[in-house]
Structures are given as structure tokens and as C-alpha cells.
XYZ file of C-alpha atoms in Angstrom:
495
model
C -55.478 -7.158 14.763
C -57.702 -4.881 12.714
C -60.687 -6.578 11.097
C -61.139 -5.661 7.451
C -64.317 -4.206 6.052
C -65.444 -5.734 2.775
C -67.101 -4.175 -0.244
C -68.924 -6.365 -2.760
C -68.506 -4.964 -6.284
C -70.928 -6.328 -8.860
C -69.784 -5.984 -12.471
C -72.732 -6.853 -14.694
C -71.382 -6.924 -18.242
C -72.684 -7.690 -21.709
C -71.602 -11.331 -21.787
C -71.059 -12.206 -18.124
C -71.898 -11.335 -14.544
C -69.068 -10.916 -12.075
C -68.696 -10.368 -8.355
C -65.454 -9.119 -6.813
C -64.865 -8.773 -3.074
C -62.507 -5.944 -2.085
C -61.191 -5.243 1.382
C -60.816 -1.713 2.763
C -57.271 -1.422 1.355
C -58.575 -1.915 -2.191
C -57.120 -5.420 -2.480
C -59.111 -8.121 -4.265
C -60.081 -10.839 -1.796
C -61.984 -13.117 -4.162
C -64.052 -13.101 -7.325
C -66.378 -15.187 -9.470
C -67.734 -14.921 -13.002
C -70.542 -16.564 -14.983
C -71.468 -16.117 -18.620
C -75.084 -15.923 -19.735
C -76.888 -16.450 -23.030
C -76.856 -13.969 -25.906
C -80.165 -13.972 -27.781
C -80.330 -13.029 -31.488
C -84.002 -13.147 -32.603
C -83.323 -11.463 -35.967
C -80.460 -9.905 -37.894
C -79.104 -6.952 -35.945
C -81.245 -7.748 -32.886
C -79.561 -8.549 -29.546
C -81.367 -9.505 -26.337
C -80.735 -10.904 -22.852
C -83.069 -12.658 -20.435
C -83.277 -10.257 -17.439
C -84.037 -13.118 -15.048
C -80.900 -14.926 -16.218
C -78.874 -11.755 -15.629
C -80.310 -11.590 -12.111
C -79.820 -15.281 -11.297
C -76.270 -15.287 -12.681
C -75.437 -12.211 -10.599
C -76.837 -13.832 -7.454
C -74.888 -16.995 -8.227
C -71.534 -15.244 -8.535
C -72.197 -13.308 -5.310
C -72.507 -16.611 -3.446
C -69.459 -18.063 -5.184
C -67.214 -15.046 -4.608
C -68.110 -14.821 -0.928
C -67.553 -18.561 -0.453
C -64.132 -18.335 -2.125
C -63.208 -15.528 0.269
C -64.435 -17.473 3.290
C -67.143 -14.850 3.866
C -70.902 -14.697 4.277
C -73.272 -11.920 3.219
C -73.296 -10.440 6.701
C -69.540 -9.771 6.446
C -70.146 -7.273 3.619
C -70.226 -3.593 4.602
C -71.661 -2.257 1.326
C -72.348 -3.028 -2.327
C -71.220 -1.159 -5.442
C -72.683 -1.881 -8.877
C -71.307 -1.242 -12.358
C -73.157 -2.368 -15.438
C -73.500 -2.551 -19.203
C -75.077 0.730 -20.232
C -78.160 1.544 -22.385
C -79.606 -2.000 -22.159
C -83.358 -1.616 -21.607
C -85.680 -3.648 -19.357
C -89.425 -3.265 -18.707
C -91.041 -5.277 -15.923
C -94.254 -5.614 -13.940
C -94.313 -3.543 -10.781
C -96.428 -6.141 -8.980
C -94.342 -9.215 -9.782
C -90.915 -8.132 -11.068
C -91.507 -10.249 -14.165
C -90.100 -8.730 -17.379
C -92.681 -8.248 -20.122
C -90.003 -8.752 -22.784
C -86.325 -9.640 -22.950
C -83.780 -6.935 -22.208
C -82.931 -5.098 -25.444
C -79.138 -4.830 -25.430
C -77.152 -1.700 -26.248
C -75.798 -3.434 -29.374
C -79.292 -3.985 -30.820
C -80.040 -2.103 -34.063
C -83.775 -2.818 -34.398
C -84.716 0.843 -33.942
C -82.194 2.278 -36.429
C -84.912 3.187 -38.940
C -86.869 5.017 -36.236
C -83.736 7.019 -35.422
C -83.184 7.795 -39.103
C -86.775 9.055 -39.376
C -86.373 11.320 -36.342
C -83.079 12.654 -37.703
C -84.766 13.414 -41.019
C -87.292 15.532 -39.098
C -84.458 17.452 -37.397
C -84.876 16.086 -33.862
C -81.201 15.135 -33.617
C -80.081 18.669 -32.759
C -82.630 19.048 -29.953
C -81.710 15.642 -28.559
C -77.986 16.435 -28.591
C -78.584 19.806 -26.946
C -80.497 18.232 -24.061
C -78.775 14.850 -23.640
C -75.304 15.229 -25.169
C -76.012 12.109 -27.250
C -76.196 11.477 -30.958
C -79.619 10.243 -32.065
C -78.900 6.542 -32.358
C -80.408 3.115 -31.695
C -77.491 2.535 -29.299
C -79.321 4.434 -26.526
C -82.344 3.383 -24.477
C -85.178 5.705 -25.589
C -86.130 4.048 -28.865
C -85.699 0.588 -27.321
C -88.186 1.466 -24.579
C -90.533 3.007 -27.143
C -90.324 -0.196 -29.219
C -91.288 -2.395 -26.241
C -94.268 -0.202 -25.371
C -95.417 -0.194 -29.008
C -94.790 -3.890 -29.706
C -96.093 -5.730 -26.642
C -99.895 -5.937 -26.434
C -101.299 -3.585 -23.827
C -97.862 -2.440 -22.660
C -98.374 1.276 -23.209
C -101.752 1.302 -21.455
C -100.313 -0.674 -18.527
C -97.353 1.716 -18.321
C -99.686 4.726 -18.202
C -101.589 3.074 -15.340
C -98.329 2.696 -13.404
C -98.230 -1.081 -13.696
C -94.906 -1.255 -15.580
C -91.429 0.000 -14.692
C -88.444 0.825 -16.887
C -84.813 0.592 -15.970
C -81.320 -0.015 -17.199
C -79.631 -3.109 -15.774
C -78.542 -1.387 -12.547
C -82.123 -0.361 -11.798
C -83.501 -3.829 -12.387
C -80.859 -5.473 -10.193
C -81.442 -3.023 -7.333
C -85.195 -3.487 -7.608
C -84.799 -7.265 -7.421
C -82.182 -7.217 -4.649
C -84.440 -5.016 -2.501
C -87.711 -6.850 -3.249
C -89.046 -3.754 -4.968
C -87.996 -1.201 -2.344
C -85.290 0.484 -4.478
C -86.447 1.990 -7.761
C -83.533 4.205 -8.751
C -80.634 4.779 -11.088
C -77.595 7.050 -11.073
C -76.658 10.046 -13.198
C -74.270 8.096 -15.431
C -76.789 5.453 -16.459
C -79.636 7.972 -16.790
C -77.443 10.072 -19.077
C -77.304 7.157 -21.571
C -81.074 6.741 -21.972
C -81.634 9.703 -24.362
C -84.490 10.729 -22.044
C -82.450 12.534 -19.371
C -81.535 16.206 -19.561
C -77.897 16.419 -18.476
C -78.235 20.144 -17.742
C -81.358 20.088 -15.541
C -80.493 16.603 -14.144
C -84.055 15.413 -14.647
C -86.118 13.356 -17.059
C -87.021 15.728 -19.883
C -90.716 16.307 -20.612
C -90.128 17.187 -24.271
C -88.202 13.964 -24.831
C -90.770 11.891 -22.927
C -93.461 13.350 -25.186
C -91.410 12.699 -28.335
C -90.975 9.013 -27.484
C -94.375 8.761 -25.727
C -92.887 7.494 -22.448
C -94.997 7.842 -19.256
C -92.906 9.554 -16.551
C -94.491 7.296 -13.912
C -92.471 4.316 -15.155
C -89.084 6.034 -14.737
C -86.795 5.587 -11.691
C -85.529 8.358 -9.442
C -82.035 9.557 -10.308
C -79.245 10.301 -7.830
C -75.436 10.721 -7.728
C -73.307 7.645 -8.409
C -71.723 7.707 -4.963
C -74.770 7.866 -2.678
C -76.997 5.575 -0.626
C -79.566 4.001 -2.954
C -81.188 1.834 -0.294
C -80.817 -1.609 1.236
C -81.049 -5.151 -0.043
C -83.883 -7.264 1.297
C -82.858 -9.826 3.893
C -85.155 -12.505 2.496
C -84.371 -11.849 -1.160
C -80.633 -11.164 -0.906
C -79.710 -12.961 2.315
C -78.794 -9.851 4.343
C -79.757 -6.203 4.685
C -76.852 -4.415 3.002
C -76.508 -0.829 1.731
C -76.085 -0.240 -2.000
C -73.826 2.822 -1.924
C -72.329 3.161 -5.407
C -73.686 2.726 -8.923
C -72.158 3.705 -12.289
C -72.233 2.646 -15.925
C -69.187 0.597 -16.840
C -67.150 3.245 -18.667
C -67.813 5.946 -16.079
C -66.921 3.433 -13.369
C -63.629 2.810 -15.200
C -62.999 6.579 -15.357
C -63.549 6.741 -11.588
C -61.520 3.587 -10.985
C -58.635 5.214 -12.867
C -58.786 8.209 -10.471
C -59.664 10.631 -13.277
C -61.365 13.022 -10.872
C -60.118 16.320 -12.277
C -60.749 18.272 -15.473
C -58.599 17.053 -18.366
C -57.836 13.621 -16.913
C -58.752 10.785 -19.248
C -58.666 7.032 -19.646
C -58.942 4.554 -22.476
C -60.280 1.041 -22.122
C -58.646 -1.290 -24.655
C -61.283 -3.968 -25.078
C -62.967 -5.502 -28.114
C -63.596 -1.862 -28.956
C -62.007 1.121 -27.251
C -63.751 3.649 -25.011
C -61.994 6.938 -24.338
C -63.425 9.274 -21.678
C -62.177 12.669 -20.516
C -63.352 14.365 -17.335
C -64.293 17.905 -18.454
C -65.188 19.239 -15.003
C -68.331 21.083 -13.982
C -69.129 22.373 -17.470
C -70.467 20.189 -20.294
C -68.522 20.608 -23.526
C -70.378 20.558 -26.817
C -68.423 18.493 -29.294
C -67.968 19.622 -32.879
C -66.200 16.379 -33.758
C -68.779 13.682 -33.162
C -68.017 12.963 -29.503
C -70.658 12.291 -26.866
C -71.177 14.561 -23.861
C -72.135 12.535 -20.812
C -72.169 12.622 -17.013
C -69.208 11.346 -14.986
C -69.418 9.450 -11.705
C -68.751 11.358 -8.475
C -68.757 10.384 -4.811
C -69.096 13.848 -3.247
C -72.461 14.932 -4.635
C -70.884 17.214 -7.250
C -71.906 17.111 -10.900
C -69.160 16.495 -13.430
C -69.247 15.913 -17.144
C -67.183 13.873 -19.577
C -66.500 13.645 -23.279
C -66.645 10.129 -24.705
C -65.521 8.634 -27.981
C -65.677 5.034 -29.142
C -63.476 2.972 -31.457
C -65.498 0.110 -32.920
C -62.619 -2.268 -33.628
C -59.906 -2.350 -30.977
C -58.852 -5.735 -29.641
C -61.238 -7.232 -32.203
C -58.539 -6.717 -34.848
C -56.396 -9.206 -32.926
C -59.309 -11.663 -32.881
C -59.492 -11.180 -36.657
C -55.787 -12.002 -36.999
C -56.329 -15.154 -34.955
C -59.712 -16.449 -36.146
C -60.114 -15.262 -39.737
C -56.539 -14.669 -40.934
C -55.097 -17.498 -38.794
C -51.789 -15.629 -38.442
C -51.553 -16.222 -34.681
C -52.709 -18.814 -32.178
C -53.245 -16.406 -29.283
C -53.477 -12.660 -28.678
C -50.348 -12.805 -26.528
C -48.233 -13.813 -29.559
C -48.821 -10.448 -31.281
C -46.371 -8.615 -29.036
C -43.578 -11.062 -29.880
C -44.194 -10.805 -33.637
C -44.517 -7.000 -33.601
C -41.182 -6.588 -31.835
C -39.329 -8.736 -34.383
C -39.419 -5.843 -36.874
C -38.446 -2.189 -36.489
C -41.549 -0.860 -38.242
C -44.385 -1.937 -40.548
C -42.376 -1.258 -43.744
C -45.028 1.323 -44.676
C -48.048 -0.948 -44.150
C -51.183 0.526 -42.592
C -54.302 -1.420 -41.672
C -57.537 0.532 -41.192
C -59.865 -1.995 -39.464
C -63.115 -0.345 -40.537
C -64.933 -3.684 -40.573
C -68.189 -2.049 -39.418
C -67.417 1.499 -40.514
C -65.463 4.155 -38.637
C -66.580 5.652 -35.332
C -65.476 8.893 -33.702
C -64.282 11.287 -34.952
C -64.771 10.156 -38.575
C -68.315 8.713 -38.387
C -68.400 6.977 -41.720
C -70.705 3.964 -41.538
C -69.791 3.014 -45.102
C -66.011 2.961 -44.654
C -64.552 -0.518 -44.924
C -61.372 -2.270 -43.848
C -58.362 -1.275 -45.908
C -54.700 -2.302 -46.124
C -52.254 0.081 -47.769
C -48.515 -0.013 -48.444
C -48.114 -3.708 -49.187
C -44.926 -4.618 -51.044
C -43.112 -7.841 -51.913
C -41.055 -7.311 -48.765
C -44.074 -7.320 -46.406
C -43.960 -10.174 -43.883
C -46.369 -11.581 -41.360
C -44.513 -9.650 -38.658
C -45.062 -6.346 -40.497
C -48.752 -7.163 -40.941
C -49.275 -8.054 -37.264
C -47.436 -4.936 -36.149
C -49.622 -2.820 -38.453
C -52.739 -4.373 -36.903
C -51.628 -3.447 -33.372
C -50.624 0.035 -34.484
C -54.079 0.531 -36.051
C -55.703 0.347 -32.621
C -53.363 3.006 -31.278
C -53.909 5.327 -34.251
C -57.685 5.119 -33.786
C -57.418 5.952 -30.082
C -55.134 8.863 -30.947
C -57.739 10.229 -33.384
C -60.345 10.309 -30.590
C -57.882 11.777 -28.082
C -56.875 14.486 -30.565
C -60.557 15.341 -31.165
C -61.087 15.604 -27.404
C -58.163 17.964 -27.044
C -59.584 20.184 -29.779
C -63.133 20.156 -28.371
C -62.050 20.745 -24.771
C -59.043 22.974 -25.507
C -57.228 20.880 -22.885
C -53.763 19.455 -23.596
C -53.573 15.916 -22.286
C -50.264 14.851 -20.741
C -51.288 11.496 -19.270
C -53.540 8.693 -20.459
C -54.694 6.019 -18.030
C -55.273 2.654 -19.711
C -57.043 -0.584 -18.853
C -58.710 -3.510 -20.577
C -57.288 -6.774 -21.920
C -55.233 -5.299 -24.760
C -53.525 -2.841 -22.383
C -51.395 -5.778 -21.231
C -49.584 -5.599 -24.582
C -46.409 -3.656 -23.796
C -45.632 -2.959 -27.459
C -49.023 -1.313 -27.947
C -48.707 0.795 -24.804
C -45.211 2.013 -25.790
C -46.514 2.890 -29.249
C -49.519 4.647 -27.672
C -47.175 6.827 -25.605
C -45.064 7.642 -28.691
C -47.942 8.448 -31.051
C -49.941 10.474 -28.515
C -46.850 12.118 -27.032
C -48.157 11.477 -23.511
C -47.343 9.285 -20.520
C -49.419 6.098 -20.663
C -50.183 4.754 -17.190
C -51.321 1.167 -16.651
C -52.466 0.148 -13.154
C -51.512 -3.173 -11.639
C -55.202 -3.847 -10.860
C -56.937 -4.959 -14.025
C -60.443 -4.987 -12.472
C -60.782 -1.261 -13.131
C -64.562 -1.070 -13.597
C -65.162 -3.096 -10.458
C -62.547 -0.989 -8.669
C -64.572 2.098 -9.604
C -67.732 0.559 -8.121
C -65.776 -0.373 -4.986
C -64.389 3.145 -4.588
C -67.790 4.781 -5.054
C -69.366 2.579 -2.382
C -66.396 2.767 0.017
C -66.193 6.568 -0.212
C -69.945 6.907 0.315
C -69.773 4.752 3.442
C -66.692 6.557 4.781
C -64.582 3.388 4.646
C -61.893 5.165 2.627
C -61.193 8.851 2.011
C -60.452 10.659 -1.232
C -56.856 11.380 -0.197
C -56.049 7.684 -0.147
C -57.772 7.185 -3.503
C -56.018 10.028 -5.332
C -52.537 8.925 -4.278
C -50.673 7.328 -7.188
C -50.262 3.587 -6.903
C -46.691 2.440 -6.426
C -47.174 -0.604 -8.618
C -48.469 1.103 -11.775
C -46.482 0.928 -15.015
C -45.668 4.164 -16.860
C -44.777 4.218 -20.565
C -43.087 7.465 -21.589
C -42.873 8.802 -25.155
C -39.430 8.494 -26.772
C -40.212 8.827 -30.493
C -38.726 11.851 -32.307
C -41.388 14.376 -33.340
C -40.444 14.147 -37.028
C -41.055 10.399 -37.078
C -44.308 10.737 -35.160
C -45.613 13.336 -37.640
C -44.604 11.167 -40.600
C -46.374 8.092 -39.207
C -49.535 10.087 -38.492
C -49.529 11.513 -42.003
C -49.380 7.966 -43.362
C -52.267 6.918 -41.109
C -54.412 9.854 -42.218
C -53.827 8.962 -45.862
C -54.819 5.332 -45.193
C -58.002 6.444 -43.400
C -58.990 8.630 -46.337
C -58.610 5.629 -48.645
C -60.896 3.566 -46.383
C -63.679 6.147 -46.379
C -66.623 6.189 -48.757
C -65.824 8.308 -51.794
């Protein structure tokens, strides 16, 4: 009987750390998850304790292996996927962070970004990094730490401090300081990395006053980063795959070729399109970023974000108290044939891509005396789909690629009504995999391909147990619904 080889996929997210054990067929053997504290020192500030991230990740590794009846020595390789942009600075000698991790959500450096934009640096930054100049990314967070912690900048210039995103810090800790590296996908989210030269950019380092000596080496997502330390981690294991969470999801969804795209339906929505070997400059407010690969090639992606996706369902449940659980929305939505002309634009925190109106606010249009709770709930679900369509349509225009299939994942993708409506409104096949651990699956595939445990042929083959939603809506109806959505969006925008 053949003995399986096991890959340990670590999924380090914004609110929890997870560990999932896969065997060499891609089946989940066991998993474990642990939440960790969210720190809010001031309005708009979000932090994590890096040591708590590390300890929680180590804890779930032990738990997942125990649940699978395995020990560390049974693991063939490790793959890591992580929350992106979150910034950590630590002492090279001790591994002790000099400040909490500043989370991607943190807005403390927004004024600094506004000042740089006013001076015209945004165009140069986009040209080099593919990113909009925003507090979302790592550069201004790192600059803030070096400027705000006594002696930090001088220590960094002496080589005493190191910077990394969460993947870098975990690898450094797992290896007792032997691995100081990141991958292309995480580096491409720092606003310090030139996505064309594939190197840290001297002009950007000078702009933000960041010493190059504190930056990790950068390598492809699917490659050997090094080995865990036997004393620190419990075994000497290769780390063979690393990718930021959304790029890992793109890889997990087998979007390896130009024009293939996926959408993650989470609290927000993240839509990524593989654009091949050539970066595409967006004229519609999308981000150009690097995609994960396992063959050493360099591939790019377009990315667009919807701020309020599944969060609109949380709003229905917690603030509006229309439902008791997210699962109920599908039942209510299917009780009516349409929304009776109601549109909800959930611009609770403004509108993201491709509209980019920070001052837009949530709007409901089309209410009549005949509107019922069912119409309202259906309109809320449809609003998520319309927003994803807007990003997808912008991607098609920027890339000049017609999309015919959209891979989906995330909690809200389990809603069959939403996925059918997505297929109808986008006019594409919507494909939902049976495996919901898509980000972790991406980390598994990167590591397994790097180690030769699986081959690309087996990965690219379509899964027999995926669900396909095909468009059935007449074109005239689709156009009419989209016209109504566009009118509602215009009403939500700042005048």
C-alpha cells in the first residue's frame, strides 16, 4: 500500500491562524484554527502582536498534526499563505518585534499618502509598483515605525533591524533566523518593489527613507526558501511555497493562463485576473500585481477590490435584524421573482474599484409600498454581484480579454442564488470548487509542485466535483438590470 506524502499548508489570516494538512492527492487530512487579538490603539489604527501570530500558528500546527495522527517528521514540505501588506519590524539578534505589526487595514499613514500624492509621487509609484499610493500598502507603515520608535532608523541603518510581511517573519522564526526571504507576490504589495525589474527599487527606498539592508531577499512563490530549524520547529522541513492570500487563491483556483480569473466572496470581494507575462496598466483604478507561479516564470495579475461583499449580509443580520443567519438569505431571495425595482448600493465606507469614490454612501432606490423583506434581502445579495461585475467589466476593458469563466470561492460563494445571479449578470460560467480551503490549497499546490510531489498536469485537470452555474438570463433583461444598477450607483456617489 502506497504511503502518502503530506504537505502542511499554513494559512495566516487577519483574524486567525490556520493549519491544514493535505495528502499528495490534494485531500484535506486534518486542520486546526485559532483566533488572535485585534488591537485598536486609536481610531483607524489596527495592529497585531507578531509573537501572538507566531505562537498561534505554532499551536495550530501541533493541533492539526495531532488530529491527523501525524508528527512533524511525517511532513514532506510546508506551504505558507498570509494576510498581505501587514508590516513587522524586529531585532535581528533576538527576533523580538520593536513594535506591533501594523495591519493592512490600518489608516494611520493616510495623511502621509495624501501629502505624497499632492506632490505628484503617485504616478511614479504606480509606474514602478502597479499600486495606488495608499496607506493600505507596507511602505508608509514601515516608514512610520522607523520614524516613531526611538532609535529605530539608526538601528536599521546599522543592520540591527529587519523588515518583513507576515510570511517573512514566520519563516525567520521557524528557521531560527536562517531564512530571511519573501516571495514576489508579497513583495509586490509593499510599495517598495519594482514589479518590472523584480527588485527593491532604490528611488522608492530613498523616498520612504528605508535602508535596503533591512529588506529580505525575494524569490518565486513556488521555490525552496529554506528549512525549518529542528529545535525551533520540531523538525527540519523544507518551506517550498509562499504566496499572499489572494494570489494563493488565484493559484488554488488553477488560474494559470492569461485571462483566467477568480473572485473571493468574503467580507469584501477580491477579483484577480491572470494577465500573463505582460503587466497591464489599468485606466480604471485596478491594481497591477504579481501572480504566484511554481515554474520560475513571472506572471502578472490585475486586481480589484469590493469593500462590502458578504458584509452586507452581516448588516442585514446585525443592524437591520432581518435575518438570524447568513444561510437564510438564499431562502428569502428565492421567494420572490425579482427585487420589484429595488437596488441597494452598500457604499458604507465609500465605493472601491472601479468607481473610487470615498465619499459615496449607502443608498437604497426603488422602494414602493409593495416592497417586502424578501425584495430587500434579494436586493442586498444582488448588490454584491453587481459590484463584482463592475470590477470584472473594468478588467475586460483594461486587458482587452473577454472572460468566459469565473472561478469563485469564499463563504458567500456557498449561496446558490448569488452564484446563479453572478452567472446571469456577468454572462459567464461561474465555477465553484468542492474544496473551500482555496487559499490553503494554493499554498499546498505551490509547495507540492516545487517538491515534485505532484505535476502540473494533475493540477490543471478540472475537478469532477466542482459546481458550474451557467447563464440563462435573456440579454434584454440583463441589460435592463445593469442600467438600473448604474443609475443607483450614480445616486450613491458624491455630487
